[in-house]
Amino acid sequence: MSWLKDWTWPGRLQDKGIIGMNRRNIRYIGRYNSRRLYPLVDDKLKTKLLAQQYGITTPELIGTVATQFGVKHIGDMLTGHNGFVIKPAKGSGGKGILVIEKVVDNQFVKPSGAQQTLEDVERHVSNILSGLYSLGGSPDVAIIETLINFEESLMAYTYEGVPDIRVIVFKGYPVMAMMRLSTAASDGKANLHQGAVGVGLNIATGEALRGVQFDRPCFSHPDTGHDLASLVVPQWDTLLNLAAGCYEMTGLGYLGTDMVLDRQHGPMLLELNARPGLAIQMTNGEGLRRRLDLIERQPEGVAVEERVAFAQHHFARKSELVETSDTTLSSA
């Protein structure tokens, strides 16, 4: 019966305020997200253009490719850009994203060191247009953006990829956050299902609360060996205010915002999600339900800064990583 140790009872999950897919879909997404607004976030190009209107910083757009005829002009479009990212406008789960870190002797070098020719890049864009990576396999558009020069203080916490921060925003309040750290197992992508490390973040401070990889506790990065307890997200208040402002920008009441930290431009919006996953509860070691219940009792029309301050006051947490480190030291 040793397999039972990896399971828990539904009652215990409920006691911790864990919400499941059905409650998320019916109680929150179904009630607070109008389907007519989904295209604003399901299409990354529309999200980017909308963010520009609202003064929310995003990675600079190099260009787009919408037709197979345009594929042959990619070389001209990329001239002068030593690093860039190509992604499908309607992709999901990180599929179809090609990151080129530098260009050396007409070879496009990925973060792993693998090299691509111009023909390889053209083939990738052609696959995007055909709908290979899009939701439902529908024809798509390729977006080409400048490479994010991510915050130097975070480099020790990631492997061959840019760490991003997911913030769940409910009725304009940031209710829960996590950072996703790419690993060798995740092939340099910040995807928890592929083996990235998820780190729950204290809404009050941006400090790490606990770490998880493959659904199990994690206390240091598996590739760099860096201690997760020391992780703190810089410019945290600015990041939360940007995330919270996405409520007014989209009109969506239950929203996942994916942010990155650029060395020069600070917090930037990568993309939005009208159906954010629930793994953020595992990385935080806490369910969303109590926080969502509290926000539902708050009045409408509260300013962004006040909503962020409310969340930071009510959802502050003590780090489990620090507690673990202290316990280890005292018993040594």
PDB file of N, CA and C in Angstrom, residues 281-317:
ATOM      1  N   GLN A 281      -1.820  26.330  -7.719  1.00  0.00           N
ATOM      2  CA  GLN A 281      -2.198  25.980  -6.349  1.00  0.00           C
ATOM      3  C   GLN A 281      -1.169  25.043  -5.727  1.00  0.00           C
ATOM      4  N   MET A 282      -0.638  24.139  -6.534  1.00  0.00           N
ATOM      5  CA  MET A 282       0.370  23.201  -6.029  1.00  0.00           C
ATOM      6  C   MET A 282       1.673  23.929  -5.714  1.00  0.00           C
ATOM      7  N   THR A 283       2.074  24.857  -6.599  1.00  0.00           N
ATOM      8  CA  THR A 283       3.327  25.568  -6.349  1.00  0.00           C
ATOM      9  C   THR A 283       3.233  26.458  -5.117  1.00  0.00           C
ATOM     10  N   ASN A 284       2.022  26.923  -4.800  1.00  0.00           N
ATOM     11  CA  ASN A 284       1.835  27.775  -3.620  1.00  0.00           C
ATOM     12  C   ASN A 284       1.503  26.983  -2.368  1.00  0.00           C
ATOM     13  N   GLY A 285       1.134  25.698  -2.519  1.00  0.00           N
ATOM     14  CA  GLY A 285       0.753  24.900  -1.361  1.00  0.00           C
ATOM     15  C   GLY A 285      -0.524  25.397  -0.718  1.00  0.00           C
ATOM     16  N   GLU A 286      -1.395  25.993  -1.536  1.00  0.00           N
ATOM     17  CA  GLU A 286      -2.631  26.573  -1.026  1.00  0.00           C
ATOM     18  C   GLU A 286      -3.646  26.652  -2.153  1.00  0.00           C
ATOM     19  N   GLY A 287      -4.902  26.496  -1.820  1.00  0.00           N
ATOM     20  CA  GLY A 287      -5.952  26.598  -2.818  1.00  0.00           C
ATOM     21  C   GLY A 287      -6.357  28.035  -3.095  1.00  0.00           C
ATOM     22  N   LEU A 288      -7.016  28.222  -4.219  1.00  0.00           N
ATOM     23  CA  LEU A 288      -7.461  29.554  -4.630  1.00  0.00           C
ATOM     24  C   LEU A 288      -8.781  29.971  -3.979  1.00  0.00           C
ATOM     25  N   ARG A 289      -9.552  29.012  -3.505  1.00  0.00           N
ATOM     26  CA  ARG A 289     -10.944  29.291  -3.181  1.00  0.00           C
ATOM     27  C   ARG A 289     -11.129  30.404  -2.141  1.00  0.00           C
ATOM     28  N   ARG A 290     -10.388  30.367  -1.053  1.00  0.00           N
ATOM     29  CA  ARG A 290     -10.579  31.382  -0.009  1.00  0.00           C
ATOM     30  C   ARG A 290     -10.254  32.775  -0.538  1.00  0.00           C
ATOM     31  N   ARG A 291      -9.233  32.859  -1.350  1.00  0.00           N
ATOM     32  CA  ARG A 291      -8.842  34.161  -1.907  1.00  0.00           C
ATOM     33  C   ARG A 291      -9.916  34.667  -2.878  1.00  0.00           C
ATOM     34  N   LEU A 292     -10.422  33.784  -3.715  1.00  0.00           N
ATOM     35  CA  LEU A 292     -11.459  34.176  -4.670  1.00  0.00           C
ATOM     36  C   LEU A 292     -12.744  34.570  -3.944  1.00  0.00           C
ATOM     37  N   ASP A 293     -13.086  33.830  -2.879  1.00  0.00           N
ATOM     38  CA  ASP A 293     -14.280  34.162  -2.100  1.00  0.00           C
ATOM     39  C   ASP A 293     -14.169  35.563  -1.506  1.00  0.00           C
ATOM     40  N   LEU A 294     -12.987  35.908  -0.996  1.00  0.00           N
ATOM     41  CA  LEU A 294     -12.773  37.221  -0.394  1.00  0.00           C
ATOM     42  C   LEU A 294     -12.919  38.326  -1.442  1.00  0.00           C
ATOM     43  N   ILE A 295     -12.366  38.104  -2.620  1.00  0.00           N
ATOM     44  CA  ILE A 295     -12.439  39.125  -3.675  1.00  0.00           C
ATOM     45  C   ILE A 295     -13.877  39.322  -4.142  1.00  0.00           C
ATOM     46  N   GLU A 296     -14.660  38.254  -4.172  1.00  0.00           N
ATOM     47  CA  GLU A 296     -16.059  38.379  -4.602  1.00  0.00           C
ATOM     48  C   GLU A 296     -16.858  39.285  -3.665  1.00  0.00           C
ATOM     49  N   ARG A 297     -16.390  39.455  -2.440  1.00  0.00           N
ATOM     50  CA  ARG A 297     -17.098  40.298  -1.482  1.00  0.00           C
ATOM     51  C   ARG A 297     -16.678  41.771  -1.548  1.00  0.00           C
ATOM     52  N   GLN A 298     -15.695  42.077  -2.416  1.00  0.00           N
ATOM     53  CA  GLN A 298     -15.200  43.443  -2.505  1.00  0.00           C
ATOM     54  C   GLN A 298     -16.040  44.274  -3.485  1.00  0.00           C
ATOM     55  N   PRO A 299     -16.128  45.590  -3.252  1.00  0.00           N
ATOM     56  CA  PRO A 299     -16.927  46.452  -4.128  1.00  0.00           C
ATOM     57  C   PRO A 299     -16.289  46.627  -5.507  1.00  0.00           C
ATOM     58  N   GLU A 300     -17.083  47.036  -6.479  1.00  0.00           N
ATOM     59  CA  GLU A 300     -16.578  47.331  -7.818  1.00  0.00           C
ATOM     60  C   GLU A 300     -15.959  48.731  -7.826  1.00  0.00           C
ATOM     61  N   GLY A 301     -15.218  49.026  -8.883  1.00  0.00           N
ATOM     62  CA  GLY A 301     -14.709  50.378  -9.090  1.00  0.00           C
ATOM     63  C   GLY A 301     -13.501  50.756  -8.262  1.00  0.00           C
ATOM     64  N   VAL A 302     -12.790  49.785  -7.696  1.00  0.00           N
ATOM     65  CA  VAL A 302     -11.588  50.070  -6.906  1.00  0.00           C
ATOM     66  C   VAL A 302     -10.402  50.269  -7.851  1.00  0.00           C
ATOM     67  N   ALA A 303      -9.575  51.271  -7.587  1.00  0.00           N
ATOM     68  CA  ALA A 303      -8.431  51.579  -8.440  1.00  0.00           C
ATOM     69  C   ALA A 303      -7.397  50.458  -8.405  1.00  0.00           C
ATOM     70  N   VAL A 304      -6.587  50.373  -9.453  1.00  0.00           N
ATOM     71  CA  VAL A 304      -5.583  49.309  -9.580  1.00  0.00           C
ATOM     72  C   VAL A 304      -4.657  49.267  -8.372  1.00  0.00           C
ATOM     73  N   GLU A 305      -4.106  50.415  -7.991  1.00  0.00           N
ATOM     74  CA  GLU A 305      -3.146  50.449  -6.879  1.00  0.00           C
ATOM     75  C   GLU A 305      -3.786  49.961  -5.574  1.00  0.00           C
ATOM     76  N   GLU A 306      -5.046  50.298  -5.359  1.00  0.00           N
ATOM     77  CA  GLU A 306      -5.736  49.860  -4.149  1.00  0.00           C
ATOM     78  C   GLU A 306      -5.996  48.356  -4.177  1.00  0.00           C
ATOM     79  N   ARG A 307      -6.315  47.829  -5.355  1.00  0.00           N
ATOM     80  CA  ARG A 307      -6.539  46.384  -5.470  1.00  0.00           C
ATOM     81  C   ARG A 307      -5.259  45.613  -5.172  1.00  0.00           C
ATOM     82  N   VAL A 308      -4.145  46.111  -5.694  1.00  0.00           N
ATOM     83  CA  VAL A 308      -2.855  45.448  -5.454  1.00  0.00           C
ATOM     84  C   VAL A 308      -2.495  45.507  -3.976  1.00  0.00           C
ATOM     85  N   ALA A 309      -2.676  46.655  -3.355  1.00  0.00           N
ATOM     86  CA  ALA A 309      -2.372  46.798  -1.931  1.00  0.00           C
ATOM     87  C   ALA A 309      -3.243  45.877  -1.083  1.00  0.00           C
ATOM     88  N   PHE A 310      -4.510  45.742  -1.443  1.00  0.00           N
ATOM     89  CA  PHE A 310      -5.423  44.845  -0.725  1.00  0.00           C
ATOM     90  C   PHE A 310      -4.915  43.406  -0.796  1.00  0.00           C
ATOM     91  N   ALA A 311      -4.540  42.970  -2.010  1.00  0.00           N
ATOM     92  CA  ALA A 311      -4.048  41.605  -2.197  1.00  0.00           C
ATOM     93  C   ALA A 311      -2.762  41.371  -1.417  1.00  0.00           C
ATOM     94  N   GLN A 312      -1.846  42.343  -1.445  1.00  0.00           N
ATOM     95  CA  GLN A 312      -0.583  42.182  -0.733  1.00  0.00           C
ATOM     96  C   GLN A 312      -0.799  42.094   0.783  1.00  0.00           C
ATOM     97  N   HIS A 313      -1.793  42.791   1.271  1.00  0.00           N
ATOM     98  CA  HIS A 313      -2.079  42.760   2.712  1.00  0.00           C
ATOM     99  C   HIS A 313      -2.738  41.444   3.133  1.00  0.00           C
ATOM    100  N   HIS A 314      -3.711  40.993   2.353  1.00  0.00           N
ATOM    101  CA  HIS A 314      -4.512  39.840   2.768  1.00  0.00           C
ATOM    102  C   HIS A 314      -3.915  38.483   2.370  1.00  0.00           C
ATOM    103  N   PHE A 315      -3.058  38.465   1.354  1.00  0.00           N
ATOM    104  CA  PHE A 315      -2.559  37.179   0.848  1.00  0.00           C
ATOM    105  C   PHE A 315      -1.080  36.956   1.131  1.00  0.00           C
ATOM    106  N   ALA A 316      -0.520  37.710   2.058  1.00  0.00           N
ATOM    107  CA  ALA A 316       0.893  37.531   2.418  1.00  0.00           C
ATOM    108  C   ALA A 316       1.091  36.148   3.043  1.00  0.00           C
ATOM    109  N   ARG A 317       2.246  35.547   2.772  1.00  0.00           N
ATOM    110  CA  ARG A 317       2.551  34.207   3.281  1.00  0.00           C
ATOM    111  C   ARG A 317       4.004  34.121   3.729  1.00  0.00           C
TER     112      ARG A 317
END
